[in-house]
Amino acid sequence: MEEAFNGSERVGDIVTVFPGAGNLMKAYRIDFCCGGNRTLNEALEEKGIDRTDFLERLNGLYRQARERNIRSVDWRETSSAELIDHIVRTHHAYLREELPLLSDFVTKIWRVHGDAHPELEALHDRFHRMKEELERHLAAEEEKLFPLIRQAERSGTPADGSEAMKAMDEMEAEHGEVGDLLKEMREITRDYRLPEDACRTYMLAFRKLEELEADMFEHIHLENNVLFPKFRSLCASS
């Protein structure tokens, strides 16, 4: 039987076709959002992951999903407007709610536990750099880039393709910066490993930081690997 995936596919395309692959990618620390343009074979080689074993697991999960008839939205088949609505209502709304809460938690554990765990100062710094970057980023997307994409889809041609492409390039660069900060935060915390003296706030902060990371991976994936390529295709054909 021919398998669905053989390793030659781009990492971002795999998660687009089969969203369930995202959890497997995260378990193996494979970046499918900012690093979504690499082939799976390239990503596996870079990480030193056994190709045969990984493909067996990936294709097994895909078969199970099909057998259970799990249906996920294929965002490549929806309009850009629908995808933008989903991104804003789901991922942007999540960040606007969670970032202020996490700011309080990260600040509290640094102040209370910082003497015993000096790495918390670096975590506090990286988180707040990311928070500031994301708050600017969300506003830029909603006020500038997304309206340009919506207008282009309605009219069938970009009103100012060069302006939109420039804005999109800037957003992608910022995605890379956020991705780097997320990686640094994971390294600083040794994969969010809790110390023995962790209090409830410490535990909650680390759990929420991991949830934030997972949401950001999905968020960036949808923009870098689905929404932006759609718009580039429209610009190229106009």
GROMACS .gro file of N, CA and C in nm, residues 17-136:
model
  360
   17VAL      N    1  -0.218   1.957   0.527
   17VAL     CA    2  -0.301   1.846   0.480
   17VAL      C    3  -0.352   1.762   0.596
   18PHE      N    4  -0.266   1.740   0.695
   18PHE     CA    5  -0.299   1.654   0.809
   18PHE      C    6  -0.261   1.727   0.938
   19PRO      N    7  -0.353   1.811   0.993
   19PRO     CA    8  -0.321   1.888   1.113
   19PRO      C    9  -0.275   1.803   1.231
   20GLY      N   10  -0.320   1.677   1.236
   20GLY     CA   11  -0.278   1.589   1.344
   20GLY      C   12  -0.129   1.566   1.348
   21ALA      N   13  -0.061   1.592   1.235
   21ALA     CA   14   0.085   1.576   1.232
   21ALA      C   15   0.155   1.679   1.319
   22GLY      N   16   0.085   1.789   1.350
   22GLY     CA   17   0.147   1.894   1.430
   22GLY      C   18   0.193   1.845   1.566
   23ASN      N   19   0.112   1.761   1.632
   23ASN     CA   20   0.150   1.710   1.763
   23ASN      C   21   0.275   1.622   1.755
   24LEU      N   22   0.283   1.540   1.650
   24LEU     CA   23   0.401   1.456   1.632
   24LEU      C   24   0.525   1.542   1.606
   25MET      N   25   0.509   1.645   1.524
   25MET     CA   26   0.621   1.735   1.496
   25MET      C   27   0.669   1.801   1.625
   26LYS      N   28   0.574   1.846   1.708
   26LYS     CA   29   0.612   1.912   1.832
   26LYS      C   30   0.685   1.816   1.925
   27ALA      N   31   0.640   1.690   1.928
   27ALA     CA   32   0.706   1.591   2.014
   27ALA      C   33   0.852   1.571   1.975
   28TYR      N   34   0.880   1.584   1.847
   28TYR     CA   35   1.017   1.567   1.797
   28TYR      C   36   1.091   1.699   1.780
   29ARG      N   37   1.029   1.809   1.826
   29ARG     CA   38   1.090   1.942   1.817
   29ARG      C   39   1.118   1.983   1.673
   30ILE      N   40   1.029   1.947   1.581
   30ILE     CA   41   1.042   1.988   1.441
   30ILE      C   42   0.958   2.113   1.420
   31ASP      N   43   1.021   2.219   1.377
   31ASP     CA   44   0.954   2.348   1.355
   31ASP      C   45   0.877   2.343   1.223
   32PHE      N   46   0.742   2.344   1.233
   32PHE     CA   47   0.660   2.339   1.112
   32PHE      C   48   0.599   2.474   1.078
   33CYS      N   49   0.628   2.576   1.156
   33CYS     CA   50   0.573   2.709   1.125
   33CYS      C   51   0.678   2.793   1.054
   34CYS      N   52   0.777   2.843   1.127
   34CYS     CA   53   0.881   2.923   1.061
   34CYS      C   54   0.971   2.837   0.972
   35GLY      N   55   0.983   2.709   1.005
   35GLY     CA   56   1.065   2.619   0.925
   35GLY      C   57   0.984   2.532   0.833
   36GLY      N   58   0.865   2.578   0.797
   36GLY     CA   59   0.773   2.496   0.719
   36GLY      C   60   0.811   2.473   0.575
   37ASN      N   61   0.908   2.548   0.523
   37ASN     CA   62   0.946   2.533   0.382
   37ASN      C   63   1.046   2.421   0.358
   38ARG      N   64   1.103   2.365   0.463
   38ARG     CA   65   1.196   2.253   0.447
   38ARG      C   66   1.118   2.125   0.416
   39THR      N   67   1.185   2.031   0.349
   39THR     CA   68   1.122   1.900   0.333
   39THR      C   69   1.133   1.826   0.465
   40LEU      N   70   1.045   1.727   0.482
   40LEU     CA   71   1.051   1.647   0.603
   40LEU      C   72   1.185   1.575   0.613
   41ASN      N   73   1.234   1.523   0.501
   41ASN     CA   74   1.363   1.455   0.503
   41ASN      C   75   1.474   1.547   0.555
   42GLU      N   76   1.473   1.672   0.511
   42GLU     CA   77   1.574   1.768   0.557
   42GLU      C   78   1.562   1.794   0.706
   43ALA      N   79   1.437   1.808   0.753
   43ALA     CA   80   1.415   1.835   0.896
   43ALA      C   81   1.460   1.716   0.981
   44LEU      N   82   1.430   1.594   0.935
   44LEU     CA   83   1.469   1.475   1.009
   44LEU      C   84   1.621   1.461   1.015
   45GLU      N   85   1.685   1.487   0.903
   45GLU     CA   86   1.831   1.477   0.900
   45GLU      C   87   1.895   1.580   0.992
   46GLU      N   88   1.840   1.701   0.991
   46GLU     CA   89   1.893   1.808   1.076
   46GLU      C   90   1.884   1.771   1.223
   47LYS      N   91   1.774   1.705   1.262
   47LYS     CA   92   1.752   1.669   1.402
   47LYS      C   93   1.813   1.533   1.439
   48GLY      N   94   1.862   1.459   1.340
   48GLY     CA   95   1.917   1.327   1.368
   48GLY      C   96   1.810   1.225   1.404
   49ILE      N   97   1.691   1.241   1.346
   49ILE     CA   98   1.578   1.152   1.375
   49ILE      C   99   1.572   1.041   1.271
   50ASP      N  100   1.548   0.920   1.317
   50ASP     CA  101   1.540   0.806   1.225
   50ASP      C  102   1.423   0.825   1.129
   51ARG      N  103   1.454   0.831   1.000
   51ARG     CA  104   1.353   0.861   0.898
   51ARG      C  105   1.247   0.752   0.891
   52THR      N  106   1.289   0.626   0.889
   52THR     CA  107   1.194   0.515   0.876
   52THR      C  108   1.096   0.512   0.992
   53ASP      N  109   1.148   0.527   1.113
   53ASP     CA  110   1.063   0.523   1.232
   53ASP      C  111   0.964   0.639   1.231
   54PHE      N  112   1.012   0.759   1.197
   54PHE     CA  113   0.923   0.875   1.199
   54PHE      C  114   0.814   0.861   1.094
   55LEU      N  115   0.850   0.821   0.972
   55LEU     CA  116   0.750   0.807   0.866
   55LEU      C  117   0.648   0.699   0.901
   56GLU      N  118   0.693   0.595   0.967
   56GLU     CA  119   0.599   0.490   1.009
   56GLU      C  120   0.498   0.545   1.107
   57ARG      N  121   0.545   0.624   1.202
   57ARG     CA  122   0.453   0.684   1.299
   57ARG      C  123   0.360   0.785   1.232
   58LEU      N  124   0.416   0.869   1.146
   58LEU     CA  125   0.335   0.971   1.079
   58LEU      C  126   0.226   0.907   0.993
   59ASN      N  127   0.263   0.811   0.912
   59ASN     CA  128   0.164   0.747   0.825
   59ASN      C  129   0.064   0.665   0.905
   60GLY      N  130   0.109   0.608   1.017
   60GLY     CA  131   0.017   0.535   1.103
   60GLY      C  132  -0.090   0.626   1.162
   61LEU      N  133  -0.047   0.743   1.208
   61LEU     CA  134  -0.143   0.840   1.262
   61LEU      C  135  -0.240   0.887   1.155
   62TYR      N  136  -0.188   0.906   1.034
   62TYR     CA  137  -0.274   0.951   0.924
   62TYR      C  138  -0.379   0.844   0.891
   63ARG      N  139  -0.337   0.718   0.887
   63ARG     CA  140  -0.433   0.609   0.860
   63ARG      C  141  -0.539   0.602   0.969
   64GLN      N  142  -0.498   0.615   1.094
   64GLN     CA  143  -0.593   0.611   1.204
   64GLN      C  144  -0.695   0.724   1.193
   65ALA      N  145  -0.646   0.842   1.158
   65ALA     CA  146  -0.737   0.956   1.145
   65ALA      C  147  -0.838   0.932   1.034
   66ARG      N  148  -0.793   0.877   0.924
   66ARG     CA  149  -0.885   0.848   0.813
   66ARG      C  150  -0.986   0.741   0.852
   67GLU      N  151  -0.941   0.639   0.924
   67GLU     CA  152  -1.032   0.533   0.966
   67GLU      C  153  -1.138   0.585   1.060
   68ARG      N  154  -1.100   0.680   1.146
   68ARG     CA  155  -1.198   0.739   1.238
   68ARG      C  156  -1.279   0.849   1.169
   69ASN      N  157  -1.241   0.877   1.044
   69ASN     CA  158  -1.310   0.979   0.964
   69ASN      C  159  -1.308   1.115   1.033
   70ILE      N  160  -1.191   1.146   1.089
   70ILE     CA  161  -1.174   1.277   1.151
   70ILE      C  162  -1.160   1.381   1.042
   71ARG      N  163  -1.247   1.478   1.044
   71ARG     CA  164  -1.245   1.581   0.941
   71ARG      C  165  -1.194   1.712   0.999
   72SER      N  166  -1.095   1.763   0.937
   72SER     CA  167  -1.040   1.893   0.975
   72SER      C  168  -1.059   1.989   0.859
   73VAL      N  169  -1.063   2.116   0.892
   73VAL     CA  170  -1.076   2.217   0.787
   73VAL      C  171  -0.946   2.222   0.708
   74ASP      N  172  -0.956   2.210   0.578
   74ASP     CA  173  -0.840   2.230   0.491
   74ASP      C  174  -0.842   2.377   0.451
   75TRP      N  175  -0.760   2.458   0.518
   75TRP     CA  176  -0.766   2.602   0.498
   75TRP      C  177  -0.721   2.644   0.360
   76ARG      N  178  -0.656   2.554   0.286
   76ARG     CA  179  -0.620   2.587   0.148
   76ARG      C  180  -0.744   2.597   0.060
   77GLU      N  181  -0.853   2.532   0.102
   77GLU     CA  182  -0.974   2.528   0.021
   77GLU      C  183  -1.074   2.637   0.060
   78THR      N  184  -1.046   2.712   0.164
   78THR     CA  185  -1.137   2.819   0.206
   78THR      C  186  -1.090   2.952   0.145
   79SER      N  187  -1.172   3.053   0.158
   79SER     CA  188  -1.130   3.186   0.112
   79SER      C  189  -1.030   3.244   0.211
   80SER      N  190  -0.952   3.339   0.164
   80SER     CA  191  -0.858   3.408   0.253
   80SER      C  192  -0.933   3.481   0.363
   81ALA      N  193  -1.050   3.535   0.330
   81ALA     CA  194  -1.129   3.607   0.430
   81ALA      C  195  -1.171   3.514   0.544
   82GLU      N  196  -1.211   3.392   0.510
   82GLU     CA  197  -1.249   3.295   0.614
   82GLU      C  198  -1.130   3.260   0.701
   83LEU      N  199  -1.015   3.242   0.640
   83LEU     CA  200  -0.896   3.209   0.717
   83LEU      C  201  -0.854   3.325   0.807
   84ILE      N  202  -0.861   3.446   0.754
   84ILE     CA  203  -0.829   3.564   0.835
   84ILE      C  204  -0.923   3.573   0.955
   85ASP      N  205  -1.053   3.552   0.931
   85ASP     CA  206  -1.149   3.556   1.042
   85ASP      C  207  -1.112   3.453   1.148
   86HIS      N  208  -1.074   3.334   1.105
   86HIS     CA  209  -1.035   3.229   1.199
   86HIS      C  210  -0.910   3.270   1.278
   87ILE      N  211  -0.811   3.324   1.210
   87ILE     CA  212  -0.687   3.365   1.277
   87ILE      C  213  -0.715   3.473   1.381
   88VAL      N  214  -0.795   3.572   1.344
   88VAL     CA  215  -0.823   3.683   1.435
   88VAL      C  216  -0.907   3.637   1.554
   89ARG      N  217  -1.013   3.561   1.525
   89ARG     CA  218  -1.105   3.520   1.632
   89ARG      C  219  -1.044   3.414   1.723
   90THR      N  220  -0.956   3.332   1.669
   90THR     CA  221  -0.899   3.223   1.749
   90THR      C  222  -0.763   3.261   1.806
   91HIS      N  223  -0.668   3.289   1.721
   91HIS     CA  224  -0.530   3.308   1.767
   91HIS      C  225  -0.502   3.449   1.819
   92HIS      N  226  -0.551   3.550   1.750
   92HIS     CA  227  -0.529   3.686   1.800
   92HIS      C  228  -0.605   3.708   1.931
   93ALA      N  229  -0.728   3.659   1.937
   93ALA     CA  230  -0.806   3.674   2.060
   93ALA      C  231  -0.739   3.601   2.177
   94TYR      N  232  -0.686   3.483   2.149
   94TYR     CA  233  -0.615   3.406   2.252
   94TYR      C  234  -0.497   3.486   2.307
   95LEU      N  235  -0.417   3.543   2.218
   95LEU     CA  236  -0.300   3.618   2.263
   95LEU      C  237  -0.339   3.741   2.344
   96ARG      N  238  -0.442   3.811   2.302
   96ARG     CA  239  -0.482   3.932   2.374
   96ARG      C  240  -0.532   3.898   2.515
   97GLU      N  241  -0.586   3.779   2.532
   97GLU     CA  242  -0.632   3.737   2.664
   97GLU      C  243  -0.517   3.682   2.748
   98GLU      N  244  -0.432   3.602   2.688
   98GLU     CA  245  -0.331   3.529   2.764
   98GLU      C  246  -0.204   3.608   2.792
   99LEU      N  247  -0.162   3.695   2.702
   99LEU     CA  248  -0.035   3.765   2.723
   99LEU      C  249  -0.032   3.847   2.853
  100PRO      N  250  -0.137   3.925   2.885
  100PRO     CA  251  -0.134   4.000   3.012
  100PRO      C  252  -0.131   3.908   3.134
  101LEU      N  253  -0.206   3.797   3.128
  101LEU     CA  254  -0.207   3.703   3.240
  101LEU      C  255  -0.069   3.640   3.259
  102LEU      N  256  -0.010   3.597   3.148
  102LEU     CA  257   0.122   3.536   3.156
  102LEU      C  258   0.228   3.635   3.202
  103SER      N  259   0.212   3.760   3.166
  103SER     CA  260   0.305   3.863   3.212
  103SER      C  261   0.307   3.869   3.364
  104ASP      N  262   0.188   3.863   3.423
  104ASP     CA  263   0.178   3.865   3.570
  104ASP      C  264   0.244   3.741   3.630
  105PHE      N  265   0.216   3.624   3.573
  105PHE     CA  266   0.271   3.499   3.627
  105PHE      C  267   0.423   3.495   3.616
  106VAL      N  268   0.475   3.530   3.498
  106VAL     CA  269   0.620   3.525   3.476
  106VAL      C  270   0.692   3.625   3.567
  107THR      N  271   0.632   3.742   3.585
  107THR     CA  272   0.691   3.842   3.673
  107THR      C  273   0.689   3.795   3.818
  108LYS      N  274   0.579   3.734   3.859
  108LYS     CA  275   0.565   3.688   3.998
  108LYS      C  276   0.667   3.580   4.031
  109ILE      N  277   0.680   3.479   3.944
  109ILE     CA  278   0.773   3.370   3.977
  109ILE      C  279   0.918   3.419   3.974
  110TRP      N  280   0.948   3.517   3.890
  110TRP     CA  281   1.083   3.573   3.889
  110TRP      C  282   1.112   3.645   4.021
  111ARG      N  283   1.015   3.724   4.068
  111ARG     CA  284   1.036   3.800   4.192
  111ARG      C  285   1.045   3.708   4.314
  112VAL      N  286   0.964   3.602   4.315
  112VAL     CA  287   0.959   3.512   4.431
  112VAL      C  288   1.071   3.408   4.428
  113HIS      N  289   1.099   3.354   4.310
  113HIS     CA  290   1.193   3.241   4.299
  113HIS      C  291   1.323   3.277   4.228
  114GLY      N  292   1.341   3.403   4.191
  114GLY     CA  293   1.456   3.442   4.110
  114GLY      C  294   1.591   3.418   4.177
  115ASP      N  295   1.599   3.434   4.310
  115ASP     CA  296   1.726   3.412   4.378
  115ASP      C  297   1.769   3.266   4.368
  116ALA      N  298   1.673   3.176   4.384
  116ALA     CA  299   1.703   3.033   4.378
  116ALA      C  300   1.716   2.984   4.235
  117HIS      N  301   1.648   3.052   4.142
  117HIS     CA  302   1.647   3.009   4.002
  117HIS      C  303   1.676   3.130   3.913
  118PRO      N  304   1.804   3.167   3.902
  118PRO     CA  305   1.840   3.290   3.828
  118PRO      C  306   1.802   3.289   3.681
  119GLU      N  307   1.775   3.169   3.625
  119GLU     CA  308   1.734   3.163   3.484
  119GLU      C  309   1.599   3.231   3.461
  120LEU      N  310   1.523   3.252   3.569
  120LEU     CA  311   1.392   3.316   3.555
  120LEU      C  312   1.404   3.462   3.509
  121GLU      N  313   1.517   3.524   3.537
  121GLU     CA  314   1.537   3.661   3.488
  121GLU      C  315   1.544   3.663   3.336
  122ALA      N  316   1.616   3.565   3.279
  122ALA     CA  317   1.624   3.556   3.132
  122ALA      C  318   1.488   3.521   3.073
  123LEU      N  319   1.414   3.433   3.141
  123LEU     CA  320   1.280   3.398   3.093
  123LEU      C  321   1.191   3.522   3.093
  124HIS      N  322   1.197   3.600   3.200
  124HIS     CA  323   1.118   3.723   3.210
  124HIS      C  324   1.153   3.818   3.095
  125ASP      N  325   1.281   3.831   3.067
  125ASP     CA  326   1.326   3.921   2.959
  125ASP      C  327   1.274   3.874   2.823
  126ARG      N  328   1.294   3.745   2.791
  126ARG     CA  329   1.253   3.694   2.659
  126ARG      C  330   1.102   3.700   2.643
  127PHE      N  331   1.029   3.665   2.749
  127PHE     CA  332   0.883   3.667   2.737
  127PHE      C  333   0.834   3.808   2.708
  128HIS      N  334   0.885   3.907   2.780
  128HIS     CA  335   0.833   4.043   2.762
  128HIS      C  336   0.879   4.105   2.632
  129ARG      N  337   0.995   4.064   2.582
  129ARG     CA  338   1.032   4.106   2.447
  129ARG      C  339   0.934   4.048   2.345
  130MET      N  340   0.898   3.922   2.362
  130MET     CA  341   0.803   3.859   2.272
  130MET      C  342   0.665   3.923   2.284
  131LYS      N  343   0.622   3.949   2.405
  131LYS     CA  344   0.491   4.011   2.428
  131LYS      C  345   0.482   4.146   2.357
  132GLU      N  346   0.584   4.228   2.373
  132GLU     CA  347   0.585   4.360   2.309
  132GLU      C  348   0.582   4.346   2.156
  133GLU      N  349   0.661   4.253   2.105
  133GLU     CA  350   0.666   4.229   1.961
  133GLU      C  351   0.530   4.182   1.909
  134LEU      N  352   0.467   4.090   1.980
  134LEU     CA  353   0.339   4.035   1.935
  134LEU      C  354   0.229   4.140   1.938
  135GLU      N  355   0.228   4.224   2.039
  135GLU     CA  356   0.124   4.327   2.047
  135GLU      C  357   0.133   4.422   1.928
  136ARG      N  358   0.254   4.460   1.889
  136ARG     CA  359   0.270   4.542   1.768
  136ARG      C  360   0.230   4.463   1.643
   0.00000   0.00000   0.00000
